[in-house]
Coordinates of C-alpha atoms and ligand atoms in Angstrom, one line a residue:
M13 CA 1.0 30.8 -24.0
T14 CA 3.7 32.0 -21.7
Q15 CA 4.9 35.4 -20.4
H16 CA 8.0 33.8 -18.9
P17 CA 11.0 34.7 -21.1
E18 CA 13.3 32.0 -19.6
L19 CA 10.7 29.3 -20.2
E20 CA 10.2 30.5 -23.7
K21 CA 13.9 30.5 -24.4
W22 CA 14.4 27.0 -23.1
I23 CA 11.5 25.6 -25.2
Q24 CA 13.0 27.2 -28.3
E25 CA 16.4 25.6 -27.5
C26 CA 14.8 22.2 -27.1
A27 CA 12.8 22.6 -30.2
A28 CA 15.9 23.5 -32.1
L29 CA 17.5 20.3 -30.9
C30 CA 14.6 17.9 -31.4
Q31 CA 13.1 19.7 -34.4
P32 CA 9.4 18.9 -33.9
D33 CA 7.0 19.9 -36.7
K34 CA 4.9 21.8 -34.1
I35 CA 4.6 22.8 -30.5
V36 CA 1.4 22.4 -28.5
W37 CA 0.8 23.7 -25.1
I38 CA -1.2 21.6 -22.6
D39 CA -3.8 23.8 -20.9
G40 CA -5.4 21.2 -18.6
S41 CA -8.8 21.4 -20.2
D42 CA -11.1 18.4 -20.8
A43 CA -11.7 19.5 -24.4
Q44 CA -8.0 19.3 -25.2
R45 CA -7.6 16.0 -23.4
D46 CA -10.5 14.5 -25.4
A47 CA -9.0 15.7 -28.6
L48 CA -5.6 14.1 -27.7
R49 CA -7.3 10.8 -26.8
A50 CA -9.1 10.7 -30.2
E51 CA -5.8 11.5 -31.9
A52 CA -4.0 8.7 -30.1
V53 CA -6.7 6.2 -30.9
A54 CA -6.5 7.3 -34.6
T55 CA -2.7 6.7 -34.7
G56 CA -3.0 3.4 -32.7
E57 CA -0.9 4.7 -29.8
L58 CA -4.0 4.0 -27.6
I59 CA -6.7 1.5 -28.0
E60 CA -10.2 2.6 -26.9
L61 CA -11.6 0.1 -24.4
N62 CA -15.3 -0.9 -24.1
Q63 CA -16.9 2.5 -23.3
D64 CA -20.0 0.9 -21.8
K65 CA -18.1 -1.2 -19.4
L66 CA -15.1 1.0 -18.9
P67 CA -16.0 4.6 -19.7
G68 CA -13.1 6.9 -20.4
C69 CA -10.7 4.0 -20.3
Y70 CA -7.8 3.4 -22.8
F71 CA -5.1 0.8 -23.3
H72 CA -1.5 1.1 -24.3
R73 CA 1.3 -1.3 -25.0
T74 CA 4.9 -0.2 -24.6
S75 CA 7.6 -1.9 -26.6
P76 CA 8.5 -5.3 -25.2
T77 CA 12.0 -4.1 -24.3
D78 CA 10.6 -1.1 -22.5
V79 CA 8.4 -2.3 -19.6
A80 CA 10.0 -1.3 -16.4
R81 CA 12.4 1.4 -15.1
T82 CA 15.9 0.9 -16.4
E83 CA 18.1 1.7 -13.4
H84 CA 21.4 0.9 -15.2
L85 CA 20.6 3.6 -17.8
T86 CA 19.6 6.2 -15.1
Y87 CA 22.3 8.7 -14.1
I88 CA 22.9 11.5 -11.7
C89 CA 25.0 14.2 -13.5
T90 CA 26.8 16.3 -10.9
K91 CA 30.1 18.1 -11.5
D92 CA 31.7 16.2 -8.7
K93 CA 31.3 12.4 -9.0
E94 CA 31.5 12.0 -5.2
N95 CA 28.2 13.9 -4.8
A96 CA 26.2 11.2 -6.6
G97 CA 27.4 8.7 -4.1
P98 CA 28.0 4.9 -4.4
S99 CA 24.3 4.1 -5.1
N100 CA 23.9 6.1 -8.3
N101 CA 25.4 5.8 -11.8
W102 CA 27.3 9.0 -12.5
M103 CA 28.1 10.9 -15.7
S104 CA 29.6 14.4 -15.9
P105 CA 27.0 17.0 -17.0
S106 CA 28.9 17.8 -20.2
E107 CA 29.1 14.2 -21.2
G108 CA 25.4 13.6 -20.3
Y109 CA 24.2 16.6 -22.4
R110 CA 26.4 15.6 -25.3
R111 CA 25.4 11.9 -25.4
A112 CA 21.7 12.6 -24.9
A113 CA 21.7 15.4 -27.4
E114 CA 23.0 13.0 -30.1
I115 CA 19.9 10.9 -29.6
F116 CA 17.5 13.8 -29.2
R117 CA 18.8 15.6 -32.3
G118 CA 16.1 15.7 -35.0
S119 CA 14.2 12.9 -33.2
M120 CA 10.9 14.8 -33.2
R121 CA 10.8 15.4 -36.9
G122 CA 7.3 14.6 -38.1
R123 CA 6.1 14.7 -34.5
T124 CA 4.5 17.2 -32.1
M125 CA 6.3 18.5 -29.0
Y126 CA 3.9 19.0 -26.2
V127 CA 4.6 21.5 -23.4
I128 CA 3.2 20.4 -20.0
P129 CA 3.4 22.8 -17.1
F130 CA 2.7 21.0 -13.9
S131 CA 2.8 21.4 -10.1
L132 CA 3.9 18.8 -7.6
G133 CA 1.9 19.5 -4.4
P134 CA -1.2 21.7 -4.2
V135 CA -0.8 24.8 -6.5
G136 CA 0.2 27.8 -4.4
S137 CA 1.0 25.7 -1.3
V138 CA 4.3 25.8 0.5
F139 CA 4.9 22.3 -0.9
S140 CA 4.4 23.2 -4.5
K141 CA 7.2 22.8 -7.0
V142 CA 6.7 23.6 -10.7
G143 CA 8.0 21.6 -13.6
V144 CA 7.6 21.8 -17.3
E145 CA 7.8 18.6 -19.3
L146 CA 8.4 18.7 -23.0
T147 CA 7.5 15.4 -24.7
D148 CA 6.7 13.9 -28.1
S149 CA 4.4 11.2 -26.6
V150 CA 0.7 11.7 -26.4
Y151 CA 0.6 8.7 -24.0
V152 CA 2.9 10.7 -21.6
V153 CA 0.7 13.8 -21.9
L154 CA -2.5 11.8 -21.1
N155 CA -0.8 10.1 -18.1
M156 CA 0.6 13.4 -16.8
L157 CA -2.9 14.9 -17.0
I158 CA -4.0 12.2 -14.4
M159 CA -0.8 12.1 -12.4
V160 CA -0.2 15.8 -11.6
R161 CA -1.9 19.2 -11.6
C162 CA -1.3 20.5 -15.1
G163 CA -2.0 23.5 -17.3
R164 CA -3.0 27.1 -17.1
E165 CA -3.3 27.4 -13.3
V166 CA 0.3 26.3 -13.0
L167 CA 1.5 28.9 -15.6
E168 CA -0.3 31.5 -13.7
V169 CA 1.6 30.9 -10.5
L170 CA 4.9 30.6 -12.4
G171 CA 4.3 34.2 -13.6
T172 CA 7.1 35.9 -15.5
D173 CA 10.1 34.6 -13.5
G174 CA 9.1 31.7 -11.3
R175 CA 11.5 28.8 -10.8
F176 CA 10.7 25.5 -12.7
T177 CA 12.3 22.2 -13.3
R178 CA 13.2 21.6 -17.0
C179 CA 12.0 18.2 -18.0
L180 CA 12.8 17.0 -21.6
H181 CA 11.5 13.7 -22.8
G182 CA 11.7 12.1 -26.3
K183 CA 10.8 8.6 -27.3
A184 CA 13.3 8.7 -30.2
D185 CA 13.3 5.0 -31.4
C186 CA 12.6 3.5 -27.9
N187 CA 15.8 1.5 -28.3
P188 CA 17.4 0.3 -25.1
D189 CA 20.9 0.9 -26.6
R190 CA 19.9 4.6 -27.2
R191 CA 18.1 5.2 -23.9
L192 CA 19.3 7.6 -21.1
I193 CA 17.5 8.9 -18.1
L194 CA 19.7 11.8 -16.8
H195 CA 19.3 14.1 -13.9
F196 CA 21.2 17.4 -13.6
P197 CA 20.5 18.6 -10.1
E198 CA 22.8 21.6 -10.4
D199 CA 20.8 22.8 -13.4
N200 CA 17.3 21.8 -12.1
T201 CA 17.1 19.7 -15.3
I202 CA 16.0 16.2 -16.4
W203 CA 16.6 14.6 -19.8
S204 CA 15.0 11.3 -20.7
V205 CA 15.4 9.8 -24.1
G206 CA 14.7 6.4 -25.7
S207 CA 11.9 5.1 -23.5
G208 CA 8.1 5.2 -23.3
Y209 CA 7.6 3.5 -20.0
G210 CA 6.2 5.0 -16.8
G211 CA 8.9 5.8 -14.3
N212 CA 11.4 6.6 -17.1
V213 CA 9.1 9.2 -18.8
L214 CA 6.5 10.6 -16.4
L215 CA 9.2 12.9 -15.3
S216 CA 7.2 14.4 -12.5
K217 CA 7.3 11.1 -10.7
K218 CA 10.6 9.4 -9.7
C219 CA 12.8 11.8 -11.6
M220 CA 11.5 15.1 -10.2
A221 CA 9.5 14.2 -7.1
L222 CA 12.3 12.0 -5.8
R223 CA 15.7 12.3 -7.5
L224 CA 15.6 16.1 -7.8
G225 CA 13.1 16.3 -4.9
S226 CA 15.6 14.8 -2.6
H227 CA 18.0 17.6 -3.5
F228 CA 15.4 20.3 -2.9
A229 CA 14.5 18.6 0.4
R230 CA 18.0 18.6 1.7
E231 CA 18.7 22.2 0.7
E232 CA 15.4 23.4 2.1
G233 CA 15.2 21.1 5.2
W234 CA 12.4 18.8 4.4
L235 CA 11.9 15.1 3.2
A236 CA 11.0 13.8 -0.3
E237 CA 10.3 10.1 0.2
H238 CA 9.2 6.9 -1.6
M239 CA 6.2 6.6 0.8
L240 CA 2.5 6.1 0.9
I241 CA 0.5 8.1 3.3
L242 CA -2.7 6.9 4.9
G243 CA -5.1 8.0 7.7
V244 CA -6.5 5.5 10.2
E245 CA -9.8 6.7 11.6
A246 CA -10.3 5.2 15.0
P247 CA -13.7 4.3 16.4
S248 CA -13.6 7.6 18.4
G249 CA -13.4 9.6 15.1
R250 CA -9.8 10.6 15.6
I251 CA -7.7 10.2 12.4
E252 CA -4.0 9.5 12.7
Y253 CA -1.7 9.4 9.7
L254 CA 1.2 7.1 8.8
A255 CA 3.8 7.3 6.1
A256 CA 5.3 4.0 4.9
A257 CA 8.3 3.3 2.7
F258 CA 8.3 0.0 0.9
P259 CA 10.4 -0.7 -2.2
S260 CA 8.7 -0.9 -5.7
A261 CA 6.0 -3.5 -5.9
C262 CA 6.1 -4.3 -2.2
G263 CA 2.6 -3.2 -1.2
K264 CA 2.4 0.6 -0.9
T265 CA -0.7 1.0 -3.2
N266 CA -2.3 -2.0 -1.4
L267 CA -1.7 -0.6 2.1
A268 CA -2.7 2.9 1.2
M269 CA -6.2 1.7 0.1
L270 CA -6.6 -1.0 2.8
V271 CA -10.2 -2.2 3.6
P272 CA -10.5 -3.2 7.2
P273 CA -11.1 -6.9 7.8
E274 CA -14.5 -8.1 9.3
G275 CA -13.3 -8.2 12.9
L276 CA -11.9 -4.7 12.9
T277 CA -14.7 -3.1 10.9
R278 CA -17.0 -4.0 13.8
K279 CA -14.6 -1.9 16.0
G280 CA -15.4 1.0 13.6
Y281 CA -12.0 1.6 11.9
R282 CA -11.9 3.5 8.6
I283 CA -9.0 4.1 6.2
W284 CA -8.3 7.4 4.3
T285 CA -5.9 7.2 1.4
V286 CA -3.7 10.2 1.0
G287 CA -1.0 8.9 -1.4
D288 CA 0.4 5.5 -2.6
D289 CA 3.9 6.2 -3.8
I290 CA 5.5 9.6 -2.9
A291 CA 5.4 11.7 0.3
W292 CA 6.8 15.2 0.7
M293 CA 7.0 16.1 4.3
R294 CA 7.9 19.3 6.2
I295 CA 8.2 20.4 9.8
D296 CA 5.3 22.8 10.3
T297 CA 5.1 25.7 12.8
D298 CA 3.9 23.2 15.5
G299 CA 7.3 21.4 15.3
Q300 CA 5.7 18.3 13.9
L301 CA 6.1 16.5 10.6
W302 CA 3.3 17.2 8.1
G303 CA 3.1 15.5 4.7
V304 CA 1.4 15.7 1.3
N305 CA 1.1 13.4 -1.7
P306 CA 2.5 15.6 -4.4
E307 CA 0.7 13.7 -7.1
T308 CA -3.0 13.5 -8.2
G309 CA -3.0 10.0 -9.7
F310 CA -2.1 6.4 -9.0
F311 CA 0.3 4.5 -11.3
G312 CA -0.3 1.2 -9.7
V313 CA 0.7 -2.4 -10.4
A314 CA -2.2 -4.3 -12.0
P315 CA -1.3 -8.0 -11.5
G316 CA -2.6 -9.3 -8.2
T317 CA -5.2 -6.5 -7.9
N318 CA -8.7 -7.9 -7.4
S319 CA -11.8 -7.3 -5.4
T320 CA -10.5 -9.3 -2.5
T321 CA -6.9 -8.0 -2.3
N322 CA -7.7 -4.3 -3.2
P323 CA -11.4 -3.5 -3.7
N324 CA -10.7 0.2 -3.6
A325 CA -8.3 0.0 -6.5
I326 CA -10.8 -2.0 -8.5
A327 CA -13.4 0.7 -7.9
T328 CA -10.9 3.4 -8.8
V329 CA -10.0 1.9 -12.2
R330 CA -13.6 1.5 -13.5
R331 CA -13.4 4.7 -15.5
N332 CA -11.0 7.4 -16.8
T333 CA -8.1 5.0 -16.5
I334 CA -5.2 4.2 -18.8
F335 CA -4.1 0.5 -18.7
T336 CA -0.5 -0.3 -19.8
N337 CA 0.7 -3.8 -20.8
V338 CA -2.3 -5.8 -19.5
L339 CA -4.2 -8.5 -21.5
L340 CA -6.9 -7.3 -23.9
R341 CA -10.1 -9.3 -24.0
E342 CA -12.3 -9.8 -27.1
N343 CA -14.9 -7.5 -25.6
K344 CA -12.4 -4.7 -25.2
T345 CA -12.1 -5.0 -21.5
V346 CA -8.8 -5.9 -19.7
W347 CA -7.4 -8.8 -17.6
W348 CA -4.3 -9.6 -15.7
E349 CA -2.9 -12.4 -13.6
G350 CA -4.7 -12.3 -10.3
A351 CA -7.7 -10.3 -11.6
D352 CA -11.2 -11.1 -10.6
G353 CA -12.8 -14.2 -12.2
P354 CA -11.2 -16.9 -14.3
P355 CA -8.8 -16.1 -17.2
P356 CA -10.6 -15.4 -20.5
A357 CA -10.7 -18.3 -22.9
Q358 CA -8.6 -16.1 -25.3
G359 CA -7.3 -12.6 -25.7
I360 CA -4.4 -10.6 -26.9
D361 CA -1.4 -10.5 -24.5
W362 CA 0.7 -7.6 -23.4
R363 CA 3.0 -8.1 -26.4
G364 CA 0.1 -8.0 -28.8
D365 CA 0.1 -11.7 -29.6
P366 CA -2.9 -14.1 -29.4
W367 CA -3.1 -15.7 -26.0
R368 CA -4.9 -18.6 -24.3
P369 CA -4.7 -19.6 -20.6
D370 CA -2.8 -22.8 -21.5
A371 CA -0.2 -21.0 -23.6
V372 CA 3.4 -22.1 -22.8
D373 CA 6.7 -21.0 -24.1
E374 CA 9.5 -23.1 -25.7
K375 CA 10.6 -24.2 -22.2
G376 CA 7.1 -25.2 -21.3
K377 CA 6.6 -22.3 -18.9
P378 CA 3.1 -20.6 -18.8
V379 CA 3.0 -17.4 -20.9
P380 CA 1.5 -14.6 -18.8
G381 CA -1.3 -12.5 -20.4
A382 CA -0.2 -9.3 -18.7
H383 CA 3.3 -8.2 -18.0
A384 CA 4.2 -8.6 -14.3
N385 CA 4.8 -4.8 -14.1
A386 CA 1.6 -3.9 -16.0
R387 CA 0.1 -0.8 -14.6
F388 CA -3.1 1.3 -14.3
T389 CA -3.1 5.1 -14.3
A390 CA -6.1 6.5 -12.5
P391 CA -7.1 9.8 -10.8
V392 CA -6.9 9.6 -6.9
T393 CA -10.3 11.3 -6.6
Q394 CA -11.9 8.2 -7.9
C395 CA -10.7 6.1 -5.0
P396 CA -13.6 5.4 -2.6
S397 CA -11.2 5.9 0.4
I398 CA -9.6 9.1 -0.8
S399 CA -8.8 11.5 2.0
F400 CA -10.8 14.7 2.2
R401 CA -7.5 16.5 2.9
I402 CA -5.6 15.9 -0.3
E403 CA -5.8 19.6 -1.3
H404 CA -5.0 20.9 2.1
H405 CA -2.0 23.2 1.9
H406 CA -0.5 22.0 5.2
G407 CA -1.0 18.3 4.3
V408 CA -1.6 15.9 7.2
P409 CA 0.3 15.4 10.5
I410 CA 2.4 12.2 10.5
S411 CA 2.3 10.1 13.7
A412 CA 4.4 7.1 12.5
I413 CA 6.9 6.2 9.9
V414 CA 7.0 2.6 8.8
F415 CA 9.7 0.9 6.8
G416 CA 9.3 -2.5 5.2
G417 CA 10.4 -4.9 2.5
R418 CA 10.0 -8.4 1.2
R419 CA 12.0 -10.7 3.5
A420 CA 11.2 -14.4 3.3
R421 CA 13.1 -14.9 6.6
L422 CA 14.7 -12.6 9.1
A423 CA 12.4 -9.6 9.7
P424 CA 9.4 -10.3 12.0
L425 CA 5.9 -9.0 11.2
V426 CA 6.5 -5.7 13.1
Y427 CA 8.9 -4.1 15.5
Q428 CA 9.5 -0.6 16.8
A429 CA 12.6 1.5 16.9
Y430 CA 13.9 2.6 20.3
S431 CA 14.4 6.1 19.1
W432 CA 14.5 8.3 16.0
Q433 CA 18.2 7.6 15.5
H434 CA 17.5 3.8 15.8
G435 CA 14.7 4.3 13.3
V436 CA 17.0 6.0 10.8
F437 CA 19.3 3.0 11.3
M438 CA 16.4 0.6 10.6
G439 CA 15.6 2.6 7.4
A440 CA 19.3 2.8 6.3
S441 CA 19.8 -0.9 6.7
M442 CA 16.6 -2.2 5.2
A443 CA 16.6 -4.8 2.4
S444 CA 14.2 -6.4 0.1
E445 CA 13.9 -9.1 -2.6
R446 CA 13.9 -7.6 -6.1
T447 CA 10.6 -7.4 -8.0
A448 CA 9.5 -6.9 -11.6
A449 CA 9.3 -3.1 -11.2
Q450 CA 12.8 -2.8 -12.3
Y451 CA 15.1 -4.8 -14.6
G452 CA 17.3 -7.2 -12.8
K453 CA 17.3 -10.7 -11.1
I454 CA 13.9 -11.2 -9.4
G455 CA 14.1 -12.4 -5.9
E456 CA 17.7 -11.3 -5.2
V457 CA 17.9 -9.6 -1.8
R458 CA 19.4 -6.1 -2.0
R459 CA 19.8 -3.3 0.5
D460 CA 17.3 -0.6 -0.3
P461 CA 17.7 2.1 2.3
M462 CA 14.4 3.9 3.0
A463 CA 13.2 2.2 -0.3
M464 CA 15.1 5.1 -1.9
L465 CA 18.1 3.2 -3.4
P466 CA 17.0 3.9 -7.0
F467 CA 15.6 7.4 -6.2
C468 CA 17.9 9.3 -3.9
G469 CA 19.6 11.9 -6.1
Y470 CA 22.7 12.4 -4.0
H471 CA 25.2 10.6 -1.7
M472 CA 23.2 8.4 0.6
G473 CA 25.6 9.0 3.5
D474 CA 24.5 12.7 3.3
Y475 CA 20.9 11.6 3.0
F476 CA 21.1 9.6 6.3
R477 CA 22.7 12.6 7.9
H478 CA 19.8 14.8 6.7
W479 CA 17.3 12.3 8.2
L480 CA 19.1 12.4 11.6
Q481 CA 19.1 16.2 11.5
M482 CA 15.4 16.3 10.7
G483 CA 14.8 14.3 13.9
Q484 CA 16.7 16.8 15.9
R485 CA 14.6 19.7 14.5
M486 CA 11.3 18.1 15.4
R487 CA 9.5 18.8 18.7
R488 CA 7.9 15.4 18.6
P489 CA 9.3 13.2 15.8
P490 CA 7.1 10.4 14.5
K491 CA 7.7 7.0 16.1
V492 CA 9.5 4.6 13.6
F493 CA 8.6 1.0 12.8
H494 CA 9.6 -1.9 10.5
V495 CA 7.1 -4.3 9.0
N496 CA 7.3 -7.5 6.9
W497 CA 4.2 -9.0 5.3
F498 CA 6.2 -11.5 3.4
R499 CA 7.7 -13.9 5.9
T500 CA 7.3 -17.6 4.7
D501 CA 7.2 -21.0 6.2
E502 CA 9.4 -24.0 5.2
E503 CA 7.1 -24.6 2.2
G504 CA 7.5 -21.0 1.0
E505 CA 3.9 -20.0 1.8
F506 CA 3.3 -16.6 3.3
L507 CA 2.7 -16.8 7.1
W508 CA 0.7 -13.6 7.2
P509 CA -2.5 -13.1 5.3
G510 CA -1.6 -9.5 4.5
Y511 CA -3.7 -7.0 2.7
G512 CA -6.7 -5.9 4.8
D513 CA -5.4 -7.8 7.8
N514 CA -2.4 -5.5 7.8
L515 CA -4.6 -3.1 9.7
R516 CA -4.1 -5.3 12.7
V517 CA -0.5 -4.2 12.6
L518 CA -1.3 -0.6 12.0
E519 CA -3.6 -0.6 15.0
W520 CA -0.7 -1.8 17.2
I521 CA 1.6 0.8 15.7
L522 CA -0.8 3.7 16.4
D523 CA -1.5 2.3 19.9
R524 CA 2.3 2.3 20.5
C525 CA 2.5 5.9 19.3
R526 CA 0.0 6.8 22.1
G527 CA 1.9 4.6 24.6
Q528 CA -1.0 2.1 24.8
A529 CA -0.2 -1.3 23.3
E530 CA 2.1 -3.7 25.1
A531 CA 5.6 -4.6 23.8
I532 CA 8.7 -6.5 24.8
A533 CA 12.1 -5.1 24.3
S534 CA 14.2 -7.4 22.0
P535 CA 17.7 -7.0 20.6
I536 CA 16.2 -5.5 17.3
G537 CA 13.5 -3.2 18.9
Y538 CA 10.2 -3.4 20.7
L539 CA 8.1 -6.5 19.6
P540 CA 4.4 -6.9 20.1
T541 CA 3.4 -9.4 22.9
P542 CA 1.5 -12.2 21.2
D543 CA -1.9 -10.9 22.5
S544 CA -1.2 -7.2 21.9
L545 CA -2.1 -7.7 18.2
D546 CA -5.9 -8.0 17.6
M547 CA -6.3 -11.3 15.8
T548 CA -10.2 -11.4 16.0
G549 CA -11.6 -13.4 13.1
L550 CA -8.2 -14.7 12.1
D551 CA -7.4 -18.4 12.4
L552 CA -3.7 -18.4 13.1
S553 CA -2.2 -21.1 15.2
P554 CA 0.0 -20.0 18.1
K555 CA 2.9 -21.6 16.2
V556 CA 2.3 -19.3 13.2
V557 CA 2.1 -16.3 15.5
E558 CA 5.3 -17.3 17.1
G559 CA 6.8 -17.8 13.7
L560 CA 5.8 -14.3 12.6
L561 CA 7.3 -12.6 15.6
R562 CA 10.4 -14.7 16.1
V563 CA 13.9 -13.1 16.2
D564 CA 16.6 -15.6 15.3
R565 CA 19.8 -14.4 16.9
S566 CA 22.1 -16.4 14.6
E567 CA 20.4 -15.0 11.5
W568 CA 20.5 -11.5 12.9
L569 CA 24.2 -11.8 13.6
K570 CA 24.8 -12.6 10.0
E571 CA 22.6 -9.6 9.1
V572 CA 24.8 -7.4 11.3
E573 CA 27.9 -8.4 9.2
S574 CA 26.0 -7.8 6.0
V575 CA 24.9 -4.4 7.1
R576 CA 28.5 -3.6 8.1
E577 CA 29.5 -4.3 4.5
H578 CA 26.6 -2.2 3.2
F579 CA 27.6 0.7 5.5
A580 CA 31.2 0.5 4.4
T581 CA 30.2 1.4 0.9
F582 CA 29.3 4.9 2.1
G583 CA 32.8 5.5 3.4
D584 CA 33.4 8.5 5.7
R585 CA 30.1 10.1 4.7
L586 CA 28.3 7.5 6.8
P587 CA 27.2 9.3 10.0
H588 CA 28.9 7.9 13.1
A589 CA 25.5 7.6 14.8
L590 CA 24.6 4.8 12.3
G591 CA 27.8 2.9 13.0
D592 CA 27.0 3.3 16.7
E593 CA 23.5 1.9 16.2
L594 CA 24.9 -1.1 14.4
D595 CA 27.4 -1.8 17.3
S596 CA 24.5 -1.5 19.8
L597 CA 22.4 -4.0 17.9
H598 CA 25.4 -6.3 17.7
R599 CA 25.9 -6.0 21.5
R600 CA 22.2 -6.6 22.2
L601 CA 22.3 -9.7 20.1
L602 CA 25.3 -11.1 22.0
T603 CA 23.8 -10.6 25.5
Ligands
GTP716 P1 5.2 0.6 -6.8 O1 4.1 1.2 -7.5 O2 6.1 -0.2 -7.7 O3 6.0 1.6 -6.0 O4 4.6 -0.6 -5.9 P2 3.8 -0.7 -4.5 O5 4.8 -0.6 -3.4 O6 2.7 0.3 -4.5 O7 3.2 -2.2 -4.5 P3 1.7 -2.7 -4.7 O8 0.8 -2.3 -3.6 O9 1.3 -2.4 -6.1 O10 1.9 -4.3 -4.5 C1 2.8 -5.0 -5.3 C2 2.5 -6.5 -5.2 O11 2.6 -6.9 -3.8 C3 1.1 -6.9 -5.7 O12 1.3 -8.1 -6.5 C4 0.4 -7.2 -4.4 O13 -0.6 -8.2 -4.7 C5 1.5 -7.7 -3.5 N1 1.1 -7.3 -2.1 C6 0.7 -6.1 -1.6 N2 0.4 -6.2 -0.3 C7 0.6 -7.5 0.1 C8 0.5 -8.1 1.4 O14 0.1 -7.6 2.4 N3 0.8 -9.5 1.4 C9 1.2 -10.1 0.3 N4 1.6 -11.4 0.4 N5 1.4 -9.5 -0.9 C10 1.1 -8.2 -1.0
SPV717 C1 8.1 2.1 -8.8 O1 8.7 1.4 -9.6 O2 8.4 2.4 -7.7 C2 6.8 2.7 -9.3 C3 6.6 2.6 -10.8 O3 6.1 3.4 -8.6 S1 7.5 3.8 -11.7 O4 6.7 5.0 -11.9 O5 7.8 3.2 -13.0 O6 8.7 4.2 -11.0
MN718 MN1 7.0 3.4 -6.5

């Protein structure tokens, strides 16, 4: 199907290594997609869901040892170890290719190798980057058809000599001991073997759009970030856009699809969803930052999603959706913890075992029906709040950048940076409690700069420098903020209702960008005055509001020491400006 000799040669090399029985090109047509769905249902790779209730929807279970990204098996393979930095696992390119090739060799015998040409960003736009993923998983193909622009139109722009990222994926035996997710930025290549789970295998997503994307972005002077983008339409009709970086499973999808609460709906606010996970942002000819969502699908966390928390997500996943690792009900619909309605009396859990709501394990702990990191894959166009500008070649102008994480204590509901440089410091020092989106100890606080810890493909000291330089190149850089929806009281209950009510905070943020809302200067940044946040219709006591906005100096002094240790890990690649910001924060806390 291709006129591109280099692409053809690479496919032949990969085929020689993996030895598939046949090679099939993905053309992006509905007919081919339908045939692949039917084939996957026939082999049991997919289960067809109730087509009356969930038209076009399918269900897939990954292996129980393959349900989240495996960061400890993810490597950056640069010639010089230093360039991967302290936040990444490193392997030399030669060792990476050698070790992965041993696993790939012959692993596609009896299988088909699919060739998926795809574009991140609107095809033909200045943002667009082309990749080609080779995979032996139909599940991956069907997900990619939702997640990115695929097929013939991409091959056309690639022409006979266009640049593309080489993405090779093989399931092999899905054994964690024989699993590697390798990035070769110097070769524009990604190799992933031994997994069938989302972020490990949909190579357009974290692997290309972020780990390699961050390389492209630094070389070419733009930003590739783990951020949602949303537009807030004010009562006047003006739409302003924010980009927000929260670590995995910390609320990006939810915020991106926010539905205004009663009190603010009356004011006439409306939300437009641009993206829920990844933002690519460039400085346009007007000297301002403009961003796109390079993807076309949502790969969202299912548990906790219901008509109250995220009605737009519920409307989005009613059709043409692939559900992964949720609970299967007898009537071939799906359920997860925190879904609408009571749990079903019985069903088949994410492992494929019979399940009842009162099921407990050997230790007497309740057995969940869905995995905590169960996901839905759905086209963005099905979201009722989807922006009308998702195909716009310039993207949308970004007024504010928001950082956030899960902090039970410390960080107040919202605060604003004093400058771009202070904002970069806030991003570089942010931390969050670990979630189920990656393997590791849940709840442990870890530093996750710009929510990019697992996704920045090069030395993070250099990444911070790049952020600082971007600020200098912009005529009017976005204002920078930090939010925390997860502060708790002594009983461990969330102080803030979150979800739709987060719009109250966004309203303050955008008012600040226009120089309108009131604020008080505090040691950590500008804080809202208690009545500058619109709390109409919310029943929060003054004590709770005070609790949400409090800055505890002794806790922050401990934070300063902890950030100092974190910064020390970047050695002399940490820009001086960030050390200066830390010292300034320290001084402000002491006065
Ligand atoms: P990734 O797809 O892993 O990058 O995650 P994400 O950042 O898109 O997170 P998502 O929106 O899926 O939210 C993850 C979890 O956080 C869900 O269980 C939500 O219910 C919960 N959550 C989201 N927003 C809020 C909020 O405002 N308050 C509280 N308390 N929980 C929230
Ligand atoms: C995340 O973990 O941040 C996700 C899901 O968005 S994955 O695609 O697995 O990376
Ligand atoms: Mn994510």
